[in-house]
Amino acid sequence: MPGTPWWKTAVIYQIAVSSFADSDGDGRGDIRGVIEHLDYLRGAPGSLGVDAIWLTPVNRSPLRDFGYDVSDYRSIEPRFGTMNDFRELVDACHERGLRVITDLVLNHTSDEHPWFTASRSSREDPRRDWYVWRDGRGPGRPPNRWRAVAEGSAWARDPRTGQYYYHAFLPFQPDLNWRNPAVQDEMLDVARSWLEFGVDGFRLDLINHLYEDERLRDNPLKPGVRPYLAQRHLYDHSQPESLEVAARLRAIADAHGERVLLGEVFSDDWQDCLDYLGDGTDRLHLSFYLDFVRQRWSARGFHDSVDWLEEQLPRAAWPCYYLDNHDLPRSLSRLGGGRHALARAKVAAAMLLTLRGTPILYYGQELGMPESRVPHAALDDPIGRKFWPLRVGRDGCRTPMQWRSGPGAGFTTGVPWLPVDPSASTRNAAAETGDPASLLSWYRDLIALRSATPALRIGEYRALPGMPRDVFAFERTDGDERVVVLLNFSGSRRRCDLRLHRSWRTLLSTHGCDAESAALAPYEARVLDARLHEGPGTA
Ligand code: TEU
């Protein structure tokens, strides 16, 4: 689409590298595994048709937090492959028109990173100031009351020097000190060098957490179900200095042509998510919208969430929606519905792929992979292990990709690093590919329709009023083209007064394209062509 940057019209597919495909039988997914499955994603008959992949971190890492604990930003983790493998992956993707986004963890490193090993060795070490070190307030008392996102104090005392270091997440993920210009230069250079390597952009982990208040002021307290949520996070994240880094990263990205910066702005204030987009041209290109993913199964809830974002977003900024990622219970299970879960998943897919904005899919979402119950002995996620059995961890959404039935589910010939979910015997790519009624076929059809329909790719969004409760209806318009999307969130028929006063025809429906009635079937998702240039019609 001339004049429109690729990332606005792209469908992005998130690959959790450990979980996608294992090429060497060690039980863990790897880069060659991704290369071997590119036909599934794009460029072959029957491909899903996505435009970009986002890979969870592939840098060298002890993998104690799924790669979000980097020990060398300039090399590839050997369990994932070599630099040559990564070169081959990027080239192979580009040959088939698939862009590659990598995760970039700027906020913290692994405690096994040589920088941190040096930093903790003595107060005088030249790397000391690369991390955030402070004296406690007295014996056993950390510098302040800040909590880690993963709970507990955000400060860990290091016996060697008697000082505390700050960690926004887990203790083995010490925060870099972004107030040190040397840290900033190094990390921005890391970004530059991967762009020069040829990646098309970054997903920026915890980008609003780079800076903390210099005076370490305590956060005011508020009611909350757990200690982290019982603080108003005025001082430990979303400081103005992090916005400046976003702007600097944007300048670097823009200097390399059309690249994308997708920010994980982790905050319970949606305004923060907007702040990182600036006016739409001067900070990040996209940022995750957490309110959308927190919605329960409710047409009204999603409708309100979308309308809020549409109203608040600056004109030049662009929305970005997702329902699943590597930190969340899988939407198939989260959105409920019991035996209607797959029917709901189809409605949710239609919503995600027809809203104005860039949609992000998570591997296996298109197959209807459920949240898996990983037994305690097999848990890998440090959060899952820490809070078991009180809180569900993140392993349930990270189980191996279900390529086919049988041992290893086509993911590995060895012993998978997390158990394959039992649903793999029926719910897998091989079985769903040939089944026109499968969720996979529905995703493929929606992506194809989206690619072929400018109104769905770049058109304006307007919610349609006067619809029954349980129906989320909106139109997307571009020039003369008008597409109407009707999503029935209920398990009953819903009659819609379309008031189109023009002819319309069904482009796609969960219930077949002969669905021309004004009533929606239970859990029907229907996409209509309702062109503006046609005369009075049939509706
Ligand atoms: O996540 C940020 C984050 O804090 C949450 O998504 C978190 O996983 C959730 O609240 C569980 O408690 C990012 C990454 O997406 C996540 O995988 C990493 O573990 C985390 O940062 C640390 O790098």
Coordinates of C-alpha atoms and ligand atoms in Angstrom, one line a residue:
M1 CA 0.0 0.0 0.0
P2 CA 2.0 3.0 -1.3
G3 CA 2.8 5.6 1.4
T4 CA 1.7 3.4 4.2
P5 CA 4.6 1.9 6.3
W6 CA 4.6 -1.9 6.4
W7 CA 4.1 -2.2 10.1
K8 CA 0.7 -0.5 9.9
T9 CA -0.8 -3.1 7.6
A10 CA 1.2 -6.1 8.9
V11 CA -0.1 -9.0 10.8
I12 CA 2.6 -9.9 13.3
Y13 CA 3.1 -13.4 14.6
Q14 CA 5.0 -13.9 17.9
I15 CA 7.2 -16.9 18.0
A16 CA 8.4 -18.1 21.4
V17 CA 11.6 -19.6 20.1
S18 CA 12.0 -22.3 22.8
S19 CA 8.5 -23.5 22.0
F20 CA 8.1 -23.4 18.2
A21 CA 10.2 -26.0 16.6
D22 CA 13.2 -28.1 17.6
S23 CA 15.5 -28.9 14.7
D24 CA 18.2 -30.9 16.6
G25 CA 16.3 -33.1 19.0
D26 CA 17.5 -31.5 22.2
G27 CA 13.9 -30.8 23.2
R28 CA 14.1 -27.0 22.9
G29 CA 13.0 -24.9 20.0
D30 CA 15.7 -23.2 18.0
I31 CA 16.4 -20.9 15.1
R32 CA 16.7 -23.7 12.5
G33 CA 13.4 -24.9 13.7
V34 CA 11.9 -21.6 12.7
I35 CA 13.6 -21.7 9.3
E36 CA 12.2 -25.1 8.7
H37 CA 8.6 -23.9 9.3
L38 CA 8.6 -20.7 7.3
D39 CA 6.2 -22.2 4.7
Y40 CA 3.6 -22.4 7.5
L41 CA 3.8 -18.7 8.0
R42 CA 4.1 -17.1 4.6
G43 CA 5.0 -17.6 0.9
A44 CA 3.7 -21.1 0.2
P45 CA 0.3 -22.4 -0.8
G46 CA -1.8 -22.7 2.4
S47 CA 0.4 -20.5 4.4
L48 CA -1.1 -18.5 7.2
G49 CA -0.1 -15.3 5.4
V50 CA 1.4 -13.3 8.2
D51 CA 3.7 -10.4 7.4
A52 CA 6.2 -10.3 10.2
I53 CA 7.5 -12.5 13.0
W54 CA 8.5 -11.3 16.5
L55 CA 11.0 -13.6 18.1
T56 CA 11.3 -13.8 21.9
P57 CA 15.0 -13.0 22.9
V58 CA 17.6 -15.1 21.1
N59 CA 20.7 -13.5 22.6
R60 CA 23.0 -15.5 24.8
S61 CA 21.3 -16.2 28.1
P62 CA 21.2 -18.6 31.0
L63 CA 17.5 -19.0 30.0
R64 CA 16.3 -18.6 33.6
D65 CA 13.5 -16.3 32.4
F66 CA 12.8 -17.6 28.8
G67 CA 15.7 -15.5 27.4
Y68 CA 14.6 -12.2 29.2
D69 CA 17.9 -12.5 31.1
V70 CA 20.6 -11.6 28.6
S71 CA 24.2 -12.3 29.2
D72 CA 25.6 -11.0 25.9
Y73 CA 23.6 -8.7 23.6
R74 CA 25.9 -9.3 20.7
S75 CA 25.8 -13.0 20.3
I76 CA 23.2 -15.8 19.9
E77 CA 22.3 -18.3 22.6
P78 CA 24.0 -21.6 21.5
R79 CA 20.9 -23.6 22.5
F80 CA 19.0 -21.5 19.8
G81 CA 21.8 -21.7 17.2
T82 CA 24.6 -19.7 15.8
M83 CA 25.0 -16.2 14.3
N84 CA 25.0 -17.9 10.9
D85 CA 21.7 -19.6 11.6
F86 CA 20.2 -16.2 12.6
R87 CA 21.7 -14.7 9.4
E88 CA 20.0 -17.4 7.4
L89 CA 16.7 -16.9 9.1
V90 CA 16.6 -13.2 8.5
D91 CA 17.6 -13.7 4.8
A92 CA 15.1 -16.5 4.3
C93 CA 12.3 -14.4 5.9
H94 CA 13.2 -11.4 3.7
E95 CA 13.2 -13.5 0.6
R96 CA 9.6 -14.4 1.2
G97 CA 8.5 -10.9 2.3
L98 CA 8.4 -11.7 6.0
R99 CA 9.9 -9.1 8.4
V100 CA 11.8 -10.0 11.5
I101 CA 11.3 -8.3 14.8
T102 CA 13.5 -9.3 17.7
D103 CA 13.0 -8.7 21.4
L104 CA 15.4 -6.2 23.0
V105 CA 15.7 -6.2 26.7
L106 CA 17.2 -2.8 27.6
N107 CA 16.0 -2.6 31.2
H108 CA 18.0 -5.3 32.8
T109 CA 20.6 -8.0 32.1
S110 CA 21.2 -11.4 33.6
D111 CA 23.2 -11.5 36.8
E112 CA 25.5 -13.7 34.8
H113 CA 26.3 -10.9 32.3
P114 CA 30.0 -10.1 32.7
W115 CA 29.1 -6.5 33.3
F116 CA 27.2 -7.5 36.4
T117 CA 29.9 -9.9 37.5
A118 CA 32.3 -7.0 37.4
S119 CA 29.9 -4.5 38.9
R120 CA 29.2 -6.6 42.0
S121 CA 32.9 -7.5 42.5
S122 CA 33.7 -4.2 44.3
R123 CA 32.5 -0.7 44.9
E124 CA 35.5 0.6 43.0
D125 CA 35.0 -1.5 39.9
P126 CA 34.7 0.5 36.7
R127 CA 31.4 -1.3 36.0
R128 CA 30.0 -0.5 39.4
D129 CA 27.9 2.4 38.1
W130 CA 26.4 0.3 35.3
Y131 CA 23.8 -1.0 37.7
V132 CA 21.8 0.8 40.4
W133 CA 23.6 0.3 43.7
R134 CA 22.5 2.0 47.0
D135 CA 23.0 1.6 50.7
G136 CA 20.2 0.2 52.8
R137 CA 18.4 2.3 55.4
G138 CA 19.7 0.2 58.2
P139 CA 20.3 -3.4 59.0
G140 CA 18.0 -5.6 56.9
R141 CA 16.2 -2.5 55.5
P142 CA 16.4 -1.9 51.7
P143 CA 16.9 1.6 50.4
N144 CA 13.1 2.1 50.0
R145 CA 9.7 0.4 49.7
W146 CA 9.7 -0.3 46.0
R147 CA 8.4 -3.7 45.0
A148 CA 9.5 -5.9 42.1
V149 CA 6.9 -6.6 39.4
A150 CA 7.5 -10.2 40.3
E151 CA 6.9 -9.3 44.0
G152 CA 9.2 -9.0 47.0
S153 CA 11.4 -6.0 47.5
A154 CA 12.9 -4.6 44.3
W155 CA 16.2 -4.5 46.1
A156 CA 18.6 -7.3 46.7
R157 CA 21.5 -7.1 49.1
D158 CA 24.8 -8.3 47.8
P159 CA 26.9 -9.5 50.7
R160 CA 30.2 -8.9 48.9
T161 CA 29.9 -5.1 49.2
G162 CA 27.0 -4.8 51.6
Q163 CA 25.0 -2.6 49.2
Y164 CA 21.7 -3.3 47.5
Y165 CA 21.1 -3.5 43.7
Y166 CA 17.8 -2.6 42.1
H167 CA 15.8 -5.2 40.0
A168 CA 12.4 -4.3 38.6
F169 CA 11.7 -7.9 37.9
L170 CA 13.5 -10.9 39.4
P171 CA 16.6 -10.7 41.6
F172 CA 18.7 -12.5 38.8
Q173 CA 17.7 -9.6 36.5
P174 CA 19.6 -6.5 37.8
D175 CA 18.5 -3.2 36.3
L176 CA 21.0 -1.3 34.2
N177 CA 21.7 2.2 35.3
W178 CA 20.4 4.3 32.4
R179 CA 21.6 7.5 34.1
N180 CA 25.2 6.4 33.3
P181 CA 25.9 7.7 29.7
A182 CA 28.2 4.8 29.1
V183 CA 25.3 2.4 29.6
Q184 CA 23.1 4.4 27.4
D185 CA 25.7 4.6 24.6
E186 CA 26.3 0.8 24.8
M187 CA 22.7 -0.1 24.7
L188 CA 21.8 2.2 21.9
D189 CA 24.8 0.9 20.0
V190 CA 23.4 -2.7 20.5
A191 CA 20.2 -1.5 18.9
R192 CA 22.0 0.1 16.0
S193 CA 24.1 -3.0 15.4
W194 CA 21.1 -5.3 15.1
L195 CA 19.4 -2.9 12.8
E196 CA 22.5 -2.9 10.6
F197 CA 22.5 -6.7 10.8
G198 CA 19.1 -6.5 9.1
V199 CA 16.4 -7.0 11.7
D200 CA 13.2 -5.0 10.9
G201 CA 12.6 -3.7 14.4
F202 CA 12.4 -4.5 18.1
R203 CA 9.9 -5.4 20.7
L204 CA 11.1 -3.4 23.6
D205 CA 10.8 -5.2 26.9
L206 CA 9.6 -3.1 29.9
I207 CA 10.6 0.1 28.0
N208 CA 8.9 2.3 30.6
H209 CA 11.0 0.9 33.4
L210 CA 14.5 2.1 32.3
Y211 CA 14.6 4.9 34.8
E212 CA 13.6 5.3 38.4
D213 CA 13.3 8.4 40.4
E214 CA 16.8 9.7 41.2
R215 CA 15.8 10.5 44.8
L216 CA 14.3 7.0 45.3
R217 CA 11.1 8.5 46.7
D218 CA 8.6 5.9 48.0
N219 CA 5.4 5.3 46.1
P220 CA 2.2 6.4 47.8
L221 CA 0.2 3.3 49.0
K222 CA -3.3 2.4 47.7
P223 CA -5.6 -0.6 48.1
G224 CA -4.5 -3.6 46.1
V225 CA -4.8 -7.3 46.1
R226 CA -1.0 -7.8 46.4
P227 CA 1.8 -5.6 47.5
Y228 CA 3.0 -4.5 44.0
L229 CA -0.5 -3.5 43.1
A230 CA -0.9 -1.7 46.4
Q231 CA 1.4 1.1 45.4
R232 CA 0.8 4.0 43.0
H233 CA 3.9 3.7 40.8
L234 CA 4.8 7.3 40.6
Y235 CA 8.5 6.9 41.1
D236 CA 9.7 3.4 40.0
H237 CA 8.6 3.5 36.4
S238 CA 7.3 5.7 33.6
Q239 CA 9.7 8.5 34.4
P240 CA 10.1 11.3 31.8
E241 CA 13.7 10.2 31.1
S242 CA 12.5 6.9 29.6
L243 CA 10.4 8.8 27.1
E244 CA 13.6 10.5 25.9
V245 CA 15.2 7.2 25.3
A246 CA 12.1 6.2 23.3
A247 CA 12.7 9.3 21.1
R248 CA 16.4 8.5 20.7
L249 CA 15.5 4.9 19.7
R250 CA 13.0 6.3 17.2
A251 CA 15.7 8.5 15.6
I252 CA 18.0 5.5 15.3
A253 CA 15.3 3.3 13.8
D254 CA 14.2 6.0 11.3
A255 CA 17.8 6.4 10.2
H256 CA 17.7 2.8 9.1
G257 CA 14.7 3.1 6.8
E258 CA 11.3 1.6 7.6
R259 CA 11.8 -0.2 10.9
V260 CA 9.4 -0.7 13.8
L261 CA 9.6 -0.1 17.6
L262 CA 7.0 -2.0 19.5
G263 CA 7.0 -1.1 23.1
E264 CA 6.0 -3.2 26.1
V265 CA 4.8 -0.3 28.3
F266 CA 4.0 -2.2 31.5
S267 CA 1.8 0.0 33.6
D268 CA -1.8 0.0 34.9
D269 CA -2.2 3.5 33.7
W270 CA -3.2 3.3 29.9
Q271 CA -2.1 6.9 29.5
D272 CA 1.5 5.6 29.9
C273 CA 0.9 3.4 26.9
L274 CA -0.1 6.5 24.9
D275 CA 2.8 8.6 26.1
Y276 CA 5.3 6.2 24.5
L277 CA 3.7 6.9 21.1
G278 CA 4.2 10.7 21.5
D279 CA 2.5 12.4 18.6
G280 CA 2.7 9.3 16.5
T281 CA 5.9 10.3 14.8
D282 CA 8.5 11.1 17.5
R283 CA 8.6 8.1 19.9
L284 CA 7.6 4.4 19.4
H285 CA 5.7 3.3 16.4
L286 CA 3.5 0.9 18.4
S287 CA 2.8 0.0 22.0
F288 CA 0.9 -2.8 23.6
Y289 CA -2.6 -1.9 24.8
L290 CA -3.0 -3.8 28.1
D291 CA -6.6 -2.8 28.7
F292 CA -7.8 -4.8 25.6
V293 CA -6.1 -8.0 26.8
R294 CA -7.6 -7.6 30.2
Q295 CA -11.1 -7.7 29.0
R296 CA -13.4 -10.6 29.9
W297 CA -15.8 -12.1 27.3
S298 CA -18.0 -9.1 26.8
A299 CA -19.0 -7.2 23.6
R300 CA -19.4 -4.1 25.7
G301 CA -16.1 -4.4 27.4
F302 CA -14.1 -4.8 24.1
H303 CA -16.2 -2.1 22.5
D304 CA -15.5 0.4 25.2
S305 CA -11.8 -0.5 25.3
V306 CA -11.4 0.0 21.6
D307 CA -13.4 3.3 21.7
W308 CA -11.2 4.6 24.5
L309 CA -8.1 4.0 22.5
E310 CA -9.5 5.3 19.3
E311 CA -10.6 8.6 21.1
Q312 CA -7.3 9.1 22.9
L313 CA -4.8 8.2 20.2
P314 CA -3.1 11.1 18.5
R315 CA -4.1 11.4 14.9
A316 CA -0.8 10.1 13.5
A317 CA -0.5 7.3 16.0
W318 CA -1.6 3.7 15.3
P319 CA -3.3 1.1 17.5
C320 CA -1.9 -2.3 18.2
Y321 CA -4.0 -5.2 19.6
Y322 CA -3.2 -8.7 20.9
L323 CA -5.0 -11.3 22.9
D324 CA -2.2 -13.7 23.7
N325 CA 1.5 -13.6 24.5
H326 CA 4.1 -15.6 26.4
D327 CA 3.1 -14.0 29.8
L328 CA -0.7 -14.6 29.7
P329 CA -3.0 -17.5 30.1
R330 CA -4.0 -18.5 26.6
S331 CA -7.1 -16.6 25.4
L332 CA -8.9 -19.8 24.4
S333 CA -9.1 -20.8 28.0
R334 CA -9.1 -17.2 29.4
L335 CA -12.2 -16.1 27.5
G336 CA -14.2 -19.1 28.7
G337 CA -17.2 -20.6 26.9
G338 CA -16.7 -24.3 27.9
R339 CA -17.8 -26.3 24.8
H340 CA -18.2 -23.0 22.9
A341 CA -14.6 -22.0 23.5
L342 CA -13.6 -22.5 19.9
A343 CA -16.7 -20.6 18.7
R344 CA -15.7 -17.7 20.9
A345 CA -12.1 -18.0 19.6
K346 CA -13.4 -17.5 16.1
V347 CA -15.3 -14.3 17.1
A348 CA -12.2 -13.1 18.9
A349 CA -10.0 -13.8 15.9
A350 CA -12.4 -11.8 13.7
M351 CA -12.3 -8.9 16.0
L352 CA -8.5 -8.9 16.3
L353 CA -8.0 -9.1 12.5
T354 CA -10.6 -6.5 11.5
L355 CA -10.0 -3.7 14.0
R356 CA -8.0 -0.6 12.9
G357 CA -4.5 -1.3 14.1
T358 CA -1.7 -3.8 13.9
P359 CA -2.7 -7.3 15.2
I360 CA -0.3 -9.5 17.0
L361 CA -0.9 -13.3 17.1
Y362 CA 0.9 -15.7 19.3
Y363 CA 2.1 -19.1 18.1
G364 CA -0.7 -21.7 18.5
Q365 CA -3.4 -19.2 19.0
E366 CA -4.5 -19.9 15.4
L367 CA -4.8 -23.6 16.3
G368 CA -6.9 -23.1 19.5
M369 CA -4.1 -24.2 21.8
P370 CA -5.5 -24.1 25.3
E371 CA -3.8 -23.0 28.5
S372 CA -2.0 -26.1 29.5
R373 CA -1.9 -27.5 33.0
V374 CA 1.8 -28.0 33.5
P375 CA 2.5 -30.3 36.5
H376 CA 4.5 -28.8 39.3
A377 CA 7.6 -31.0 38.6
A378 CA 7.7 -29.7 35.1
L379 CA 7.4 -26.0 35.8
D380 CA 10.1 -23.9 34.3
D381 CA 8.9 -20.3 34.7
P382 CA 10.5 -18.7 37.8
I383 CA 7.2 -16.9 38.5
G384 CA 5.2 -20.1 38.3
R385 CA 7.6 -21.9 40.7
K386 CA 7.7 -18.9 43.1
F387 CA 4.0 -18.6 43.5
W388 CA 2.9 -22.3 43.0
P389 CA 0.1 -23.2 43.8
L390 CA -1.3 -19.7 44.6
R391 CA -0.9 -18.1 41.2
V392 CA -0.7 -19.6 37.8
G393 CA 2.7 -19.1 36.2
R394 CA 3.5 -18.6 32.5
D395 CA 4.4 -22.2 31.5
G396 CA 0.8 -23.0 30.5
C397 CA 1.0 -20.7 27.5
R398 CA 4.5 -21.8 26.5
T399 CA 4.0 -25.5 25.8
P400 CA 5.3 -26.9 22.5
M401 CA 3.7 -25.8 19.2
Q402 CA 1.3 -28.5 18.1
W403 CA 2.4 -29.4 14.6
R404 CA 0.8 -32.9 14.4
S405 CA -0.4 -35.7 16.6
G406 CA 2.0 -38.3 18.0
P407 CA 4.9 -38.2 20.4
G408 CA 6.6 -34.8 20.5
A409 CA 3.7 -33.3 18.4
G410 CA 6.1 -32.7 15.5
F411 CA 7.8 -30.1 17.8
T412 CA 10.7 -32.4 18.7
T413 CA 12.1 -35.9 18.2
G414 CA 13.5 -35.7 21.8
V415 CA 12.0 -35.0 25.1
P416 CA 10.3 -31.6 25.0
W417 CA 11.5 -29.0 27.5
L418 CA 7.8 -28.5 28.6
P419 CA 5.2 -31.3 28.2
V420 CA 3.1 -31.2 25.1
D421 CA -0.5 -30.4 25.9
P422 CA -2.9 -33.4 25.5
S423 CA -5.0 -31.4 23.0
A424 CA -2.2 -31.9 20.4
S425 CA -3.7 -35.2 19.4
T426 CA -6.6 -33.5 17.7
R427 CA -5.8 -29.8 17.7
N428 CA -2.7 -29.5 15.5
A429 CA -1.5 -27.8 12.4
A430 CA -1.6 -31.0 10.2
A431 CA -5.2 -31.8 11.2
E432 CA -6.5 -28.3 10.9
T433 CA -4.8 -27.4 7.6
G434 CA -7.2 -29.5 5.5
D435 CA -10.3 -28.8 7.5
P436 CA -12.2 -25.8 6.2
A437 CA -14.1 -25.5 9.5
S438 CA -11.0 -25.4 11.7
L439 CA -9.8 -22.4 13.6
L440 CA -6.6 -22.4 11.5
S441 CA -8.6 -22.1 8.3
W442 CA -10.7 -19.3 9.8
Y443 CA -7.5 -17.4 10.7
R444 CA -6.1 -18.0 7.2
D445 CA -9.3 -16.7 5.6
L446 CA -9.4 -13.6 7.8
I447 CA -5.8 -12.8 7.1
A448 CA -6.3 -13.2 3.4
L449 CA -9.4 -11.0 3.5
R450 CA -7.6 -8.4 5.4
S451 CA -4.7 -8.4 3.0
A452 CA -7.0 -8.0 0.1
T453 CA -9.2 -5.2 1.6
P454 CA -7.7 -1.7 2.0
A455 CA -10.6 -0.7 4.3
L456 CA -9.6 -3.4 6.8
R457 CA -5.9 -2.6 6.5
I458 CA -6.0 1.2 6.8
G459 CA -9.6 2.3 6.9
E460 CA -11.2 4.5 9.6
Y461 CA -13.0 2.8 12.5
R462 CA -16.4 3.7 13.7
A463 CA -18.5 1.7 16.2
L464 CA -22.1 1.1 14.9
P465 CA -24.6 2.2 17.5
G466 CA -28.1 0.7 18.1
M467 CA -26.9 -2.9 18.2
P468 CA -28.2 -5.6 20.6
R469 CA -26.3 -6.1 23.8
D470 CA -23.7 -8.8 23.1
V471 CA -23.0 -7.6 19.6
F472 CA -19.9 -5.6 18.9
A473 CA -20.4 -4.0 15.5
F474 CA -18.2 -1.5 13.7
E475 CA -17.4 -0.3 10.2
R476 CA -14.2 0.3 8.5
T477 CA -14.1 2.8 5.7
D478 CA -11.5 3.8 3.1
G479 CA -12.7 6.0 0.2
D480 CA -15.8 4.3 -1.2
E481 CA -15.0 1.1 0.4
R482 CA -17.1 0.2 3.5
V483 CA -16.7 -2.9 5.5
V484 CA -19.1 -3.8 8.3
V485 CA -18.0 -6.2 11.0
L486 CA -20.7 -7.9 13.2
L487 CA -19.5 -9.9 16.2
N488 CA -22.1 -11.9 18.2
F489 CA -20.6 -12.5 21.6
S490 CA -23.6 -14.4 22.8
G491 CA -24.7 -18.1 22.5
S492 CA -28.1 -17.0 21.1
R493 CA -29.3 -15.5 17.9
R494 CA -29.2 -11.7 17.7
R495 CA -31.2 -9.7 15.3
C496 CA -29.2 -6.7 14.0
D497 CA -30.9 -3.6 12.5
L498 CA -28.2 -2.8 10.1
R499 CA -29.8 0.3 8.6
L500 CA -27.3 0.1 5.8
H501 CA -29.9 1.3 3.2
R502 CA -27.5 0.0 0.7
S503 CA -26.8 -3.3 -0.8
W504 CA -24.4 -5.5 1.1
R505 CA -23.0 -8.9 0.8
T506 CA -21.2 -11.3 3.1
L507 CA -17.5 -11.5 2.6
L508 CA -16.8 -13.9 5.3
S509 CA -18.9 -15.5 8.1
T510 CA -18.2 -18.2 10.7
H511 CA -21.5 -19.6 9.4
G512 CA -20.8 -19.6 5.6
C513 CA -21.1 -16.8 3.1
D514 CA -24.7 -17.5 2.3
A515 CA -25.5 -16.0 5.7
E516 CA -27.5 -13.1 4.4
S517 CA -30.1 -12.9 7.1
A518 CA -30.2 -9.9 9.4
A519 CA -30.0 -12.2 12.3
L520 CA -26.7 -13.4 13.6
A521 CA -26.4 -17.0 14.6
P522 CA -25.0 -17.8 18.1
Y523 CA -21.3 -16.8 18.1
E524 CA -21.4 -15.7 14.5
A525 CA -18.8 -13.3 13.3
R526 CA -19.7 -11.8 9.9
V527 CA -17.8 -9.4 7.7
L528 CA -19.9 -7.5 5.2
D529 CA -19.0 -5.6 2.1
A530 CA -21.3 -2.5 2.3
R531 CA -19.8 -0.2 -0.4
L532 CA -20.8 3.4 -0.3
H533 CA -21.0 3.9 -4.0
E534 CA -23.8 1.4 -4.6
G535 CA -27.4 2.5 -4.7
P536 CA -30.2 1.7 -2.3
G537 CA -30.3 -2.0 -1.7
T538 CA -31.5 -5.0 -0.1
A539 CA -30.7 -4.9 3.6
Ligands
TEU1 O1 7.1 -8.8 31.1 C1 6.8 -7.7 31.9 C2 5.9 -8.1 33.0 O2 6.2 -7.7 34.1 C3 4.7 -9.1 32.9 O3 4.2 -9.3 31.7 C4 4.9 -10.3 33.7 O4 5.4 -11.4 33.0 C5 3.6 -10.7 34.4 O5 3.2 -9.7 35.2 C6 3.8 -12.0 35.3 O6 4.0 -11.6 36.6 C7 8.3 -8.8 30.3 C8 8.4 -10.0 29.5 O7 7.3 -10.1 28.6 C9 8.4 -11.2 30.5 O8 8.4 -12.4 29.8 C10 9.7 -11.1 31.3 O9 9.7 -12.1 32.3 C11 9.8 -9.7 32.0 O10 9.5 -8.6 31.1 C12 11.2 -9.5 32.5 O11 12.0 -9.3 31.4

